Tab-separated table of C-alpha atoms in Angstrom:
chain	number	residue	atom	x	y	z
A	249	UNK	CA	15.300	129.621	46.361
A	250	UNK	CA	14.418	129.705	42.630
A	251	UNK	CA	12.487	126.256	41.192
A	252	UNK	CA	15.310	126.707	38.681
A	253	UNK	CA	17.601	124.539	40.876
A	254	UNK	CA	15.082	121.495	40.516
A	255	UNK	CA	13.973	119.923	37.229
A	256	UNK	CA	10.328	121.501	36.307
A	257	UNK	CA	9.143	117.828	35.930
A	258	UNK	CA	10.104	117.041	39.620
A	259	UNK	CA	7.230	117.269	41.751
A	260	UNK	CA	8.763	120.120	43.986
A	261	UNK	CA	9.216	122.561	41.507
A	262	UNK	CA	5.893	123.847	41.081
A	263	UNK	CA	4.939	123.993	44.947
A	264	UNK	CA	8.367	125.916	45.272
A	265	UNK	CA	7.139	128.514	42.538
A	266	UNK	CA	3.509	128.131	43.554
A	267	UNK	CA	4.709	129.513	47.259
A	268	UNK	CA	7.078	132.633	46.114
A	269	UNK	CA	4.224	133.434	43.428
A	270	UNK	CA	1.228	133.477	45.791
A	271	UNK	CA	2.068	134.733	49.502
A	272	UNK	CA	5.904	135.790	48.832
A	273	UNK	CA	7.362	132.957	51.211
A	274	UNK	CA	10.605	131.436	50.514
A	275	UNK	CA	10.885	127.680	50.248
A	276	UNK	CA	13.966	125.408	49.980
A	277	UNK	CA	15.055	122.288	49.060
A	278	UNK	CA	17.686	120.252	51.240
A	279	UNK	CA	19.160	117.334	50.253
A	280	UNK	CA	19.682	114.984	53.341
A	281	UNK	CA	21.650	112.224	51.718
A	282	UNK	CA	22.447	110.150	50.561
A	283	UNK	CA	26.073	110.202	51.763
A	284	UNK	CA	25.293	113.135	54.773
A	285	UNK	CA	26.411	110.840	57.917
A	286	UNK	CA	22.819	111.598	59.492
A	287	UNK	CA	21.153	109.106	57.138
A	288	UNK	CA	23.388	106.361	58.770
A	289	UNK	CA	23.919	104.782	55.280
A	290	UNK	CA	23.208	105.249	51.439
A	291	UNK	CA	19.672	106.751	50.853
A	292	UNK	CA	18.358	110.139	50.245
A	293	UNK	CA	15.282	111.779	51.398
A	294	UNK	CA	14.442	115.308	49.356
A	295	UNK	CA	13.185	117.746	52.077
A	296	UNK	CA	10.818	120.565	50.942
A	297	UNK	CA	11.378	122.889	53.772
A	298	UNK	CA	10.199	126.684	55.175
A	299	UNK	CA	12.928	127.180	57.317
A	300	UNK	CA	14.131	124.791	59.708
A	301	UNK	CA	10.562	122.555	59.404
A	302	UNK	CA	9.653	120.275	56.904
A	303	UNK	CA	6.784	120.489	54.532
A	304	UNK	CA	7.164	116.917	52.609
A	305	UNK	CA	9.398	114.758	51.917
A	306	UNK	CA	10.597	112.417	49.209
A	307	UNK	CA	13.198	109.186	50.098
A	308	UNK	CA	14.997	107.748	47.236
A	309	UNK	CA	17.029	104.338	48.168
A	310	UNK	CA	18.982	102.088	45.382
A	311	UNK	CA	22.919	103.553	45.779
A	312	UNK	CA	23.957	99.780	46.644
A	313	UNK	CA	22.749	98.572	43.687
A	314	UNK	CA	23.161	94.616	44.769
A	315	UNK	CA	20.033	93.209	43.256
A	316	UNK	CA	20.762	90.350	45.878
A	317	UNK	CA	17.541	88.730	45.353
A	318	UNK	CA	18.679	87.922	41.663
A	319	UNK	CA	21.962	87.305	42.349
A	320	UNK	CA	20.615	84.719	45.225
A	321	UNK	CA	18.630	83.177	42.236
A	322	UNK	CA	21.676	82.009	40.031
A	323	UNK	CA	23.775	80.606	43.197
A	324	UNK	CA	23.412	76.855	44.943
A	325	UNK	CA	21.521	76.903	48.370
A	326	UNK	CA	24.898	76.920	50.174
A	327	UNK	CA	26.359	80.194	48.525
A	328	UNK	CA	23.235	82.449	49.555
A	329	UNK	CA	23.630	83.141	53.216
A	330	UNK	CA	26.951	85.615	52.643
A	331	UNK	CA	24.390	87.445	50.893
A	332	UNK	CA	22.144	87.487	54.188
A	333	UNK	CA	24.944	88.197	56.232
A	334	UNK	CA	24.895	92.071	54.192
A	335	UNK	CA	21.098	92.971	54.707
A	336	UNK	CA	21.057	93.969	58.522
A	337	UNK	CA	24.889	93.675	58.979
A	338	UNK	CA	24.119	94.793	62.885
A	339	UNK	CA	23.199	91.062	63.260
A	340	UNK	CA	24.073	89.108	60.557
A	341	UNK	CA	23.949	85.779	62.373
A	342	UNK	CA	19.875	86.344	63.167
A	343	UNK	CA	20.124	86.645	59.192
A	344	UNK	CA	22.076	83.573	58.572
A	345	UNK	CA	19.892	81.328	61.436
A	346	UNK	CA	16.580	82.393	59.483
A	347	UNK	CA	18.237	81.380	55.954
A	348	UNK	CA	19.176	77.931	57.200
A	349	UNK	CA	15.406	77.692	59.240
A	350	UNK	CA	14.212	78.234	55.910
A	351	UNK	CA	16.089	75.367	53.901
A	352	UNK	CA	15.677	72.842	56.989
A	353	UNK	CA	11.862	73.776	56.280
A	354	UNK	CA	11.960	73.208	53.048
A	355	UNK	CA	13.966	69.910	53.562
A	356	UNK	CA	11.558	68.713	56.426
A	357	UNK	CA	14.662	68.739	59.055
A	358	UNK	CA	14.699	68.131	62.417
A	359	UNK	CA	17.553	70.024	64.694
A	360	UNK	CA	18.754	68.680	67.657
A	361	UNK	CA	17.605	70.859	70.565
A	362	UNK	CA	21.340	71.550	71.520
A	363	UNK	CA	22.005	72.967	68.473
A	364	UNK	CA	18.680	74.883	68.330
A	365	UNK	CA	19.981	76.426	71.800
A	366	UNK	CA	23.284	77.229	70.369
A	367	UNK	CA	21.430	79.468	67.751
A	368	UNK	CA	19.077	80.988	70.353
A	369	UNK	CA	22.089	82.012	72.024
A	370	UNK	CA	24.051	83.920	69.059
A	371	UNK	CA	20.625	85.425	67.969
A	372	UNK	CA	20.154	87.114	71.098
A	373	UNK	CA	23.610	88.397	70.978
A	374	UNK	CA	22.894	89.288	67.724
A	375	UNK	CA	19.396	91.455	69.053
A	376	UNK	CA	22.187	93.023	72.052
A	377	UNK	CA	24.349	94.013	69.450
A	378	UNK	CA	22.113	95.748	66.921
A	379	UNK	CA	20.163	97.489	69.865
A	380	UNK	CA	23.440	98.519	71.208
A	381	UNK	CA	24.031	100.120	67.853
A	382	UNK	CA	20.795	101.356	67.734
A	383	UNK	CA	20.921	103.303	70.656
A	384	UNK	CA	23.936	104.453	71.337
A	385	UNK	CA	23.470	106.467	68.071
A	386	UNK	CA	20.276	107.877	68.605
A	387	UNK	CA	22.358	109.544	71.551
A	388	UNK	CA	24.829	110.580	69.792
A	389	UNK	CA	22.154	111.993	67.017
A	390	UNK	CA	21.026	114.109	70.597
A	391	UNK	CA	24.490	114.742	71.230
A	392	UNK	CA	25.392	112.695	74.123
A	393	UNK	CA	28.597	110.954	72.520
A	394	UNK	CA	29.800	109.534	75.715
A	395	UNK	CA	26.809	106.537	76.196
A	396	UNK	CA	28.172	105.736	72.625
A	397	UNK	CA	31.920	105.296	73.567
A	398	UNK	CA	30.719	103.388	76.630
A	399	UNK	CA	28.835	100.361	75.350
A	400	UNK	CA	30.311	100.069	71.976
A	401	UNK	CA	32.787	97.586	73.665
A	402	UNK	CA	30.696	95.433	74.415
A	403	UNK	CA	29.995	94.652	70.795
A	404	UNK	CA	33.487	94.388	70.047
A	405	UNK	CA	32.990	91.519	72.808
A	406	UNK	CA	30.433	89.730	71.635
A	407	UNK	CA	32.308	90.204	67.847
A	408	UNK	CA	35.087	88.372	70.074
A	409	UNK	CA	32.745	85.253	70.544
A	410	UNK	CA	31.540	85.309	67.094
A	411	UNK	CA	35.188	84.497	65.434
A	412	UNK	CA	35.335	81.595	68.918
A	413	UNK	CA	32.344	80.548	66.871
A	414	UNK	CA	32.954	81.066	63.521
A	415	UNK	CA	36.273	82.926	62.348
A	416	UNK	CA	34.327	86.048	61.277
A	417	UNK	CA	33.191	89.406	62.974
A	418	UNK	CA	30.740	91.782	61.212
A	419	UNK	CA	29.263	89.576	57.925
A	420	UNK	CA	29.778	86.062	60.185
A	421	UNK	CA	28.425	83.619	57.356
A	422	UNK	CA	27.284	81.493	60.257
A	423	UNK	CA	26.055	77.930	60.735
A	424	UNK	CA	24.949	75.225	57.874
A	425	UNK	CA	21.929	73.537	57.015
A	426	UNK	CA	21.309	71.890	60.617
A	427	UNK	CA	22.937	73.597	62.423
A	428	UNK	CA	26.707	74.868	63.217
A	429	UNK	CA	29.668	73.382	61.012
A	430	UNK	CA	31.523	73.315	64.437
A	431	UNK	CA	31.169	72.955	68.535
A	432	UNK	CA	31.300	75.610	70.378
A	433	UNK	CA	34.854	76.055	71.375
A	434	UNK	CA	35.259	75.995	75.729
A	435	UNK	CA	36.904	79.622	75.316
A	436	UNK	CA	33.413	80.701	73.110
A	437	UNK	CA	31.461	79.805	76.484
A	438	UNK	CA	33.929	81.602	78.186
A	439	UNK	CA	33.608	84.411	76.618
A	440	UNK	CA	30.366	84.223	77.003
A	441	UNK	CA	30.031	84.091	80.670
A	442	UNK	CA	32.261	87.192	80.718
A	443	UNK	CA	29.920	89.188	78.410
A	444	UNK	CA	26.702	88.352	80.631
A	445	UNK	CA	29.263	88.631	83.781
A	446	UNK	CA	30.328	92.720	82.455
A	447	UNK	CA	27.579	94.143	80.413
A	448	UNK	CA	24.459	94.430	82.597
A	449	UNK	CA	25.830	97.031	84.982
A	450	UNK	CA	27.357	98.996	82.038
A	451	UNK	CA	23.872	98.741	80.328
A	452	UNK	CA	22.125	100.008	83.752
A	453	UNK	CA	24.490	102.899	83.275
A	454	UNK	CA	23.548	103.503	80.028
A	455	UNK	CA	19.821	103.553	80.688
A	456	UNK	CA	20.329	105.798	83.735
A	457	UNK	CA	21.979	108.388	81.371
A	458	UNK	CA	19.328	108.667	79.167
A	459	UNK	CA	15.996	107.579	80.396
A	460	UNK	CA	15.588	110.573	82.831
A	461	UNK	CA	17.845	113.118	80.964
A	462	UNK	CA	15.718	115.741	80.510
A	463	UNK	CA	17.786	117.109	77.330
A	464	UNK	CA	17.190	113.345	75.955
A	465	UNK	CA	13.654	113.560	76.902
A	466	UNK	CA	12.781	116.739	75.070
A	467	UNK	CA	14.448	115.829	71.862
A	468	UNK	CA	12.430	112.223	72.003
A	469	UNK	CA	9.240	112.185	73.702
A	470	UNK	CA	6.365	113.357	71.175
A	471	UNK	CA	8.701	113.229	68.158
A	472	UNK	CA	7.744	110.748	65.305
A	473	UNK	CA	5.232	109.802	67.251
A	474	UNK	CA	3.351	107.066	65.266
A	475	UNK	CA	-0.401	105.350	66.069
A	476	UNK	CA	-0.808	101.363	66.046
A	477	UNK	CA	-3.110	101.353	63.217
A	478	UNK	CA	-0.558	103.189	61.040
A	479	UNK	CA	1.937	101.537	61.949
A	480	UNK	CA	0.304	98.249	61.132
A	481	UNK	CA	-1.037	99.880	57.973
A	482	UNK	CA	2.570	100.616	56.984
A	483	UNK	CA	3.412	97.102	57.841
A	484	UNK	CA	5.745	97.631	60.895
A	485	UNK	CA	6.817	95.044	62.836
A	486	UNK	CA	9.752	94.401	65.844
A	487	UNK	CA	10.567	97.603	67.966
A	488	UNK	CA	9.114	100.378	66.171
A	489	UNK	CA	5.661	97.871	66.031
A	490	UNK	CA	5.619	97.773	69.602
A	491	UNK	CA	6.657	100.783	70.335
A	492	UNK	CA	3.558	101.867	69.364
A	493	UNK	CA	1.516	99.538	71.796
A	494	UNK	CA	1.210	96.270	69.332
A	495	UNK	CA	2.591	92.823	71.147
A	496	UNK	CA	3.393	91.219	68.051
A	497	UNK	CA	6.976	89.451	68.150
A	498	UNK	CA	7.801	86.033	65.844
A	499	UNK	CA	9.349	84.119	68.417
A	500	UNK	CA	5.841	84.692	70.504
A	501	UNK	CA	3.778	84.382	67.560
A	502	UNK	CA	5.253	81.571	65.520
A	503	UNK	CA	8.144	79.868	67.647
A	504	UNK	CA	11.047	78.473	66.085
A	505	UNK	CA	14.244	77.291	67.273
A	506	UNK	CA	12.514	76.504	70.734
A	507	UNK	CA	12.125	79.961	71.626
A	508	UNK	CA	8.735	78.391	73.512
A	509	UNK	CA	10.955	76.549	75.457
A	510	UNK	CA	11.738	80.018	77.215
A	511	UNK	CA	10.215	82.688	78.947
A	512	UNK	CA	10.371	86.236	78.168
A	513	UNK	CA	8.006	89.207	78.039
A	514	UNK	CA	7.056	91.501	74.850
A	515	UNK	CA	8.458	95.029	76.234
A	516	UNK	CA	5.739	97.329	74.518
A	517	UNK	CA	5.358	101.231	74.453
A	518	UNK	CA	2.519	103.246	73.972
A	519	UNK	CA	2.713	106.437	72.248
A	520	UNK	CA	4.933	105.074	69.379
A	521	UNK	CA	7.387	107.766	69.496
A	522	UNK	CA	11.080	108.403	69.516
A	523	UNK	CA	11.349	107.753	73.260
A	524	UNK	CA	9.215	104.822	73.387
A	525	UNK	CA	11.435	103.066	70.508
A	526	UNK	CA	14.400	103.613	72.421
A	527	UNK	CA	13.136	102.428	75.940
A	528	UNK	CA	11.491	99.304	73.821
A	529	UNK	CA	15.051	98.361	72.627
A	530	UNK	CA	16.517	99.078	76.130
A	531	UNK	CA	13.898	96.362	77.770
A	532	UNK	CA	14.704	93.410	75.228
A	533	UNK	CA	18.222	93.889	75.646
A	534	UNK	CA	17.140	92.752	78.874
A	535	UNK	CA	14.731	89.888	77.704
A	536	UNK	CA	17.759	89.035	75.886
A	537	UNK	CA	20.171	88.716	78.510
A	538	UNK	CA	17.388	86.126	80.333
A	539	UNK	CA	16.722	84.072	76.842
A	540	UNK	CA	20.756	83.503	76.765
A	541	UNK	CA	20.932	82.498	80.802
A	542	UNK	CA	17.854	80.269	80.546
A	543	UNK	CA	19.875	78.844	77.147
A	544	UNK	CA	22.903	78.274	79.179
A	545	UNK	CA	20.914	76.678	82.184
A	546	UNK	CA	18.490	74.021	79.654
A	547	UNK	CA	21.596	73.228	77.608
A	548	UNK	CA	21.180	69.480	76.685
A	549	UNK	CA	24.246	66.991	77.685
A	550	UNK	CA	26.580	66.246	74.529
A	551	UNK	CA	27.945	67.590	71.384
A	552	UNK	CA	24.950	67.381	69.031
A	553	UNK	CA	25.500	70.652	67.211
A	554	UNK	CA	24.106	69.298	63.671
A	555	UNK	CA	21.496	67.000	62.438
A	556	UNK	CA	22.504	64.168	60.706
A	557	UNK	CA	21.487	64.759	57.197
A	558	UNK	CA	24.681	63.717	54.774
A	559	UNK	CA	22.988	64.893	51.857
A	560	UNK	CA	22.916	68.507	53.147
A	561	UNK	CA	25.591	68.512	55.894
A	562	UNK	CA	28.905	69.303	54.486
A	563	UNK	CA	31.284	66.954	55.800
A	564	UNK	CA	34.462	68.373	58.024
A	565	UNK	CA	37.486	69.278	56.142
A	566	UNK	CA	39.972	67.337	57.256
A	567	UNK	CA	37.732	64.174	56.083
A	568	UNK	CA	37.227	65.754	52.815
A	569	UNK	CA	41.123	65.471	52.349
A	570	UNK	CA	41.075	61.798	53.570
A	571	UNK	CA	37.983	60.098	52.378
A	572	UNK	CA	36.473	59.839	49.135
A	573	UNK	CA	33.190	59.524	50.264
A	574	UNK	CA	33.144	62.895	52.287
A	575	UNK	CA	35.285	64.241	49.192
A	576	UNK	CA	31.861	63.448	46.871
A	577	UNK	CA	28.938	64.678	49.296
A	578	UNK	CA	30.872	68.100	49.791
A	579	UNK	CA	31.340	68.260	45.708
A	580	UNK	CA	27.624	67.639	45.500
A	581	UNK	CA	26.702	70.256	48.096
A	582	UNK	CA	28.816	72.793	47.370
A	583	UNK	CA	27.594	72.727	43.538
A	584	UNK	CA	24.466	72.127	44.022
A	585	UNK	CA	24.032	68.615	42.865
A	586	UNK	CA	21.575	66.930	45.462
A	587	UNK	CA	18.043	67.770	44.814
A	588	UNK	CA	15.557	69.607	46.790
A	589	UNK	CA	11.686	69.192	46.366
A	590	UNK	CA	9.529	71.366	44.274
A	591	UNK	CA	7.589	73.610	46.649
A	592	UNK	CA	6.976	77.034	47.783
A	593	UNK	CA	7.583	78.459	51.394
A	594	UNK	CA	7.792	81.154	53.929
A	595	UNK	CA	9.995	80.825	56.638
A	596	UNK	CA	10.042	84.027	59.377
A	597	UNK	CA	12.311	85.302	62.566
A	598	UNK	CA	12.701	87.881	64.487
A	599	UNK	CA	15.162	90.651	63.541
A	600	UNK	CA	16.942	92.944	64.855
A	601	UNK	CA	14.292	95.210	63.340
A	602	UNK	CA	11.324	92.982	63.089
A	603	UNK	CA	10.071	90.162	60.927
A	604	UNK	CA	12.836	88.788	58.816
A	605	UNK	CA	11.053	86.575	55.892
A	606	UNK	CA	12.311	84.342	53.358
A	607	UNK	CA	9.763	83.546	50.474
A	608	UNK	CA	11.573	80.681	48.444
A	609	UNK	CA	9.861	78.729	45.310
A	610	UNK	CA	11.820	76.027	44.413
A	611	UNK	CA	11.576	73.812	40.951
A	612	UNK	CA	14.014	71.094	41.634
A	613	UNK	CA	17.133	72.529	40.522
A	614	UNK	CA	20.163	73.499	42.258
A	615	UNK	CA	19.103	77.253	42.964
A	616	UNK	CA	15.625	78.861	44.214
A	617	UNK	CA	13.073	79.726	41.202
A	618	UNK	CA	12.265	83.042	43.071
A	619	UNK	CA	13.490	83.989	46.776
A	620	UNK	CA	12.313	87.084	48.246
A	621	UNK	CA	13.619	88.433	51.071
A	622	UNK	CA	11.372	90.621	53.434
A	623	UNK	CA	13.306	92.775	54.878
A	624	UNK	CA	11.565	95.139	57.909
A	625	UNK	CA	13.693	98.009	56.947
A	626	UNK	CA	12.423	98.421	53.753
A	627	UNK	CA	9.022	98.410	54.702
A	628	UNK	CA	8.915	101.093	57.829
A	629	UNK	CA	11.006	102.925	55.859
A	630	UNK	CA	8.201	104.317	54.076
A	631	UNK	CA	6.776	105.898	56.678
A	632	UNK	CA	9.649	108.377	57.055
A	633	UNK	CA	8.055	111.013	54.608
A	634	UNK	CA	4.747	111.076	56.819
A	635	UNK	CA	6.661	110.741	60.237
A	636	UNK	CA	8.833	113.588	59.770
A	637	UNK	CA	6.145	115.747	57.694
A	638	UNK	CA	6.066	119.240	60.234
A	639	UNK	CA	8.983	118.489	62.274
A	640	UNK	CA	12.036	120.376	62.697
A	641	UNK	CA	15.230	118.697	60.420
A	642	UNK	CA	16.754	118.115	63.846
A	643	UNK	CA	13.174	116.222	64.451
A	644	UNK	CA	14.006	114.265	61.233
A	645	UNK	CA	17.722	113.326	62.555
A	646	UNK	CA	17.033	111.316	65.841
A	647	UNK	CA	13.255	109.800	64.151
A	648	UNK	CA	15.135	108.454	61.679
A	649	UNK	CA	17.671	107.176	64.285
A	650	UNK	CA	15.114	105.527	66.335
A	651	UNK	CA	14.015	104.207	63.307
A	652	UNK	CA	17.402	102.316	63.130
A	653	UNK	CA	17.046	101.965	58.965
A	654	UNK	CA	20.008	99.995	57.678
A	655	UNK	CA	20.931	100.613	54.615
A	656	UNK	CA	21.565	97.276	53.321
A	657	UNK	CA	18.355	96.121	54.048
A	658	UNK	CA	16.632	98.713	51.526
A	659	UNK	CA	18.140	97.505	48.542
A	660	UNK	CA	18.215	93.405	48.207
C-alpha cells in the first residue's frame, strides 16, 4: 500500500514507507471504525497491519460530540441525571443511583434502608443486564449467534420491570434525590419474582455453551491477555480489573446503599484474558442474583421509599395541581432555587464496567462549578492499542468485546 493514502504528517506514513523501502514488505492500513459494527459503537482505532496481524494501533473517540460534562454544568441538579442515563446506557439506572448518592452526599442525607434496598435491587438488574449484553456479544463476535438470541429476553424482562418502576426502558431517568419518586408497584415485584423464577436455568444454559466449547475456548483463552500491574497502571477497575486477579470492587471497598448489609463474593480471574473477562461477568451475574434474593428477604416493613427532605424531594403531581405549597417547592427544585453548600466531593459505585465517579465542586448556585464524570470505559479503553499490538484483527474483534467499551461512556 503506498504512504500516499495517509497524510505524510500522520505518524504511519513514514513506518509504511520505511518498511517497503528497507526489506520490500508490504504494510497496510485498516480502518476499524468508527461506524464498522465490530467496534460496537462510534470510535475508530487505525490499525497498522502486515497481513492479518497488527503492528500498532491508534484509537480515536469524539463522534458523539456531547460535551456532557459542560452541558451538566449550565443545568439545575435535577436536570443532570438524563445525561447519566446516556454514558453506559446498558445500565443506566446504576448511573442514575450513583448521581443521586452523590447529591444526598453532598446534602448530608440520610435514606431510609427500604429505599436503599429498592436501589440495590434495580442496580443489580442493572449489572444482569449489561453482562447479559456483554456476553452474549462476545459470542456472537466468535460466532455463536444462538447464546445471543437466547438470553437477550431476559433483558427485555427486566426492561419490563423498569417501566413497573419508572415508565422508561433503555435511558430510565430513575429515582430522585432520596430515593424513588414512586413505590414499587405489586406487579414490579411480580415481575420480579418471575425474572429470578426464569433466568437462572437459561443462564446455566448459557454458561454450559460456552465455558467448555472448545471453538469458544481457542478464540478466548490467551487473547488480550493483560497482567494486574498493567492493568492497575492503566487504571482498570470492575471486570476487566479482576479479571486479571485484583479483588477490588466499590461496594466491597467503600459500601454504599447497604451493600454491607449483604453477602457476596468478588468472582476474580487470573490470567486477565478474554476468557477470564467473560467467566468473571458470568460469576457476578450470579452474585447478583443472591444480592437481589437477600434484598427481597431483609426488605424493611412499610412504604418508606424517600427521605423526607422537602427542600429536595419534589412533591407528587397530583399535589402540585392542588396545593400551593407543593406548587412552590417543585418551582424551586425544578429551577434550581434552593441552595446547596459550597463544597467539593467524590461520590463512587460500581458499574457495569467498574468504578463509576462523580467529582462535583459546588459554589452555591443552582448548578455544579465543575462535575466530572469518571467513566471506566474511557479509561481501559486505552489499553486497546497495547492489548491488541501482535494479534490477529480477529484477536482485536472479541478483546475488544470482552472489553465491553460503550461508546457513550468515551465521550462525556
Amino acid at each position: 500500500m503506498s504512504e500516499l493514502l495517509l497524510p505524510p504528517e500522520h505518524r504511519y506514513a513514514k513506518r509504511i514507507a520505511a518498511q517497503l523501502n528497507d526489506d520490500g514488505s508490504e504494510l497496510s492500513i485498516l480502518n476499524l471504525g468508527p461506524t464498522h459494527p465490530a467496534t460496537h459503537g462510534i470510535f475508530q482505532n487505525i490499525l497498522l497491519m502486515d497481513g492479518e496481524r497488527i503492528l500498532e494501533a491508534e484509537p480515536t473517540i469524539g463522534y458523539i460530540h456531547r460535551a456532557f460534562e459542560k452541558i451538566a454544568e449550565n443545568r439545575p441538579f435535577y436536570q443532570i441525571t438524563p445525561l447519566t442515563d446516556r454514558m453506559n446506557y446498558c445500565s443506566s439506572p446504576i448511573n442514575n443511583m450513583g448521581w443521586w448518592m452523590t447529591l444526598e452526599k453532598l446534602l448530608d442525607i440520610e435514606v431510609p434502608k427500604r429505599a436503599q434496598y429498592l436501589r440495590v435491587i434495580v442496580m443489580e438488574l442493572a449489572r444482569i443486564t449489561d453482562h447479559i449484553i456483554c456476553n452474549s456479544i462476545l459470542g456472537v463476535d466468535t460466532g455463536a449467534y444462538t447464546g445471543f438470541l437466547y438470553v437477550f429476553q431476559f433483558r427485555e424482562k427486566v426492561y419490563e420491570i423498569y417501566e413497573e418502576i419508572c415508565g422508561a426502558r433503555l435511558t430510565t431517568n430513575m429515582g430522585r434525590i432520596g430515593g424513588f419518586e414512586r413505590d414499587w408497584s405489586p406487579e414490579a415485584f411480580r415481575k420480579l419474582d418471575v425474572f429470578l423464577a426464569e433466568f437462572p436455568a437459561a443462564w446455566k444454559e448459557f454458561e454450559n455453551l460456552f465455558e467448555r466449547n472448545r471453538i469458544f475456548i481457542d478464540r478466548t483463552v490467551n487473547v488480550g491477555a493483560i497482567t494486574a500491574e498493567q492493568a492497575m497502571a492503566y487504571g482498570f477497575t470492575g471486570p476487566n480489573l479482576r479479571a486479571a486477579g485484583v479483588d477490588y470492587d466499590v461496594r466491597v471497598a467503600q459500601p454504599y446503599s447497604s451493600y454491607e448489609d449483604f453477602d457476596f463474593i468478588i468472582p476474580v480471574g487470573k490470567s486477565g484474558d478474554t476468557y477470564d473477562r467473560f467467566c468473571v461477568r458470568n460469576a457476578e451475574v450470579w452474585e447478583s442474583l443472591s444480592i437481589i434474593r437477600q434484598a427481597l428477604d431483609k426488605m424493611p416493613e412499610g412504604n418508606d421509599f424517600h427521605a423526607d427532605v422537602p427542600d429536595y424531594y419534589l412533591p407528587p403531581k397530583e399535589d402540585v395541581y392542588t396545593s400551593m405549597e407543593s406548587l412552590i417547592y417543585h418551582f424551586k427544585i425544578v429551577m434550581g432555587e434552593v441552595p446547596v453548600p459550597v463544597a467539593e466531593i467524590y461520590h463512587p459505585v460500581e458499574g457495569g464496567n467498574g468504578e463509576l465517579g462523580f467529582y462535583l465542586v459546588t459554589d452555591g448556585s443552582r448548578t455544579p462549578y465543575r462535575l466530572h464524570f469518571r467513566r471506566p470505559c474511557f479509561i481501559y479503553y486505552q489499553a486497546y492499542p497495547e492489548m491488541i499490538k501482535g494479534s490477529l484483527l480477529s484477536d482485536a474483534i472479541v478483546i475488544l468485546s470482552s472489553l465491553n467499551v460503550i461508546a457513550g461512556e468515551l465521550d462525556a
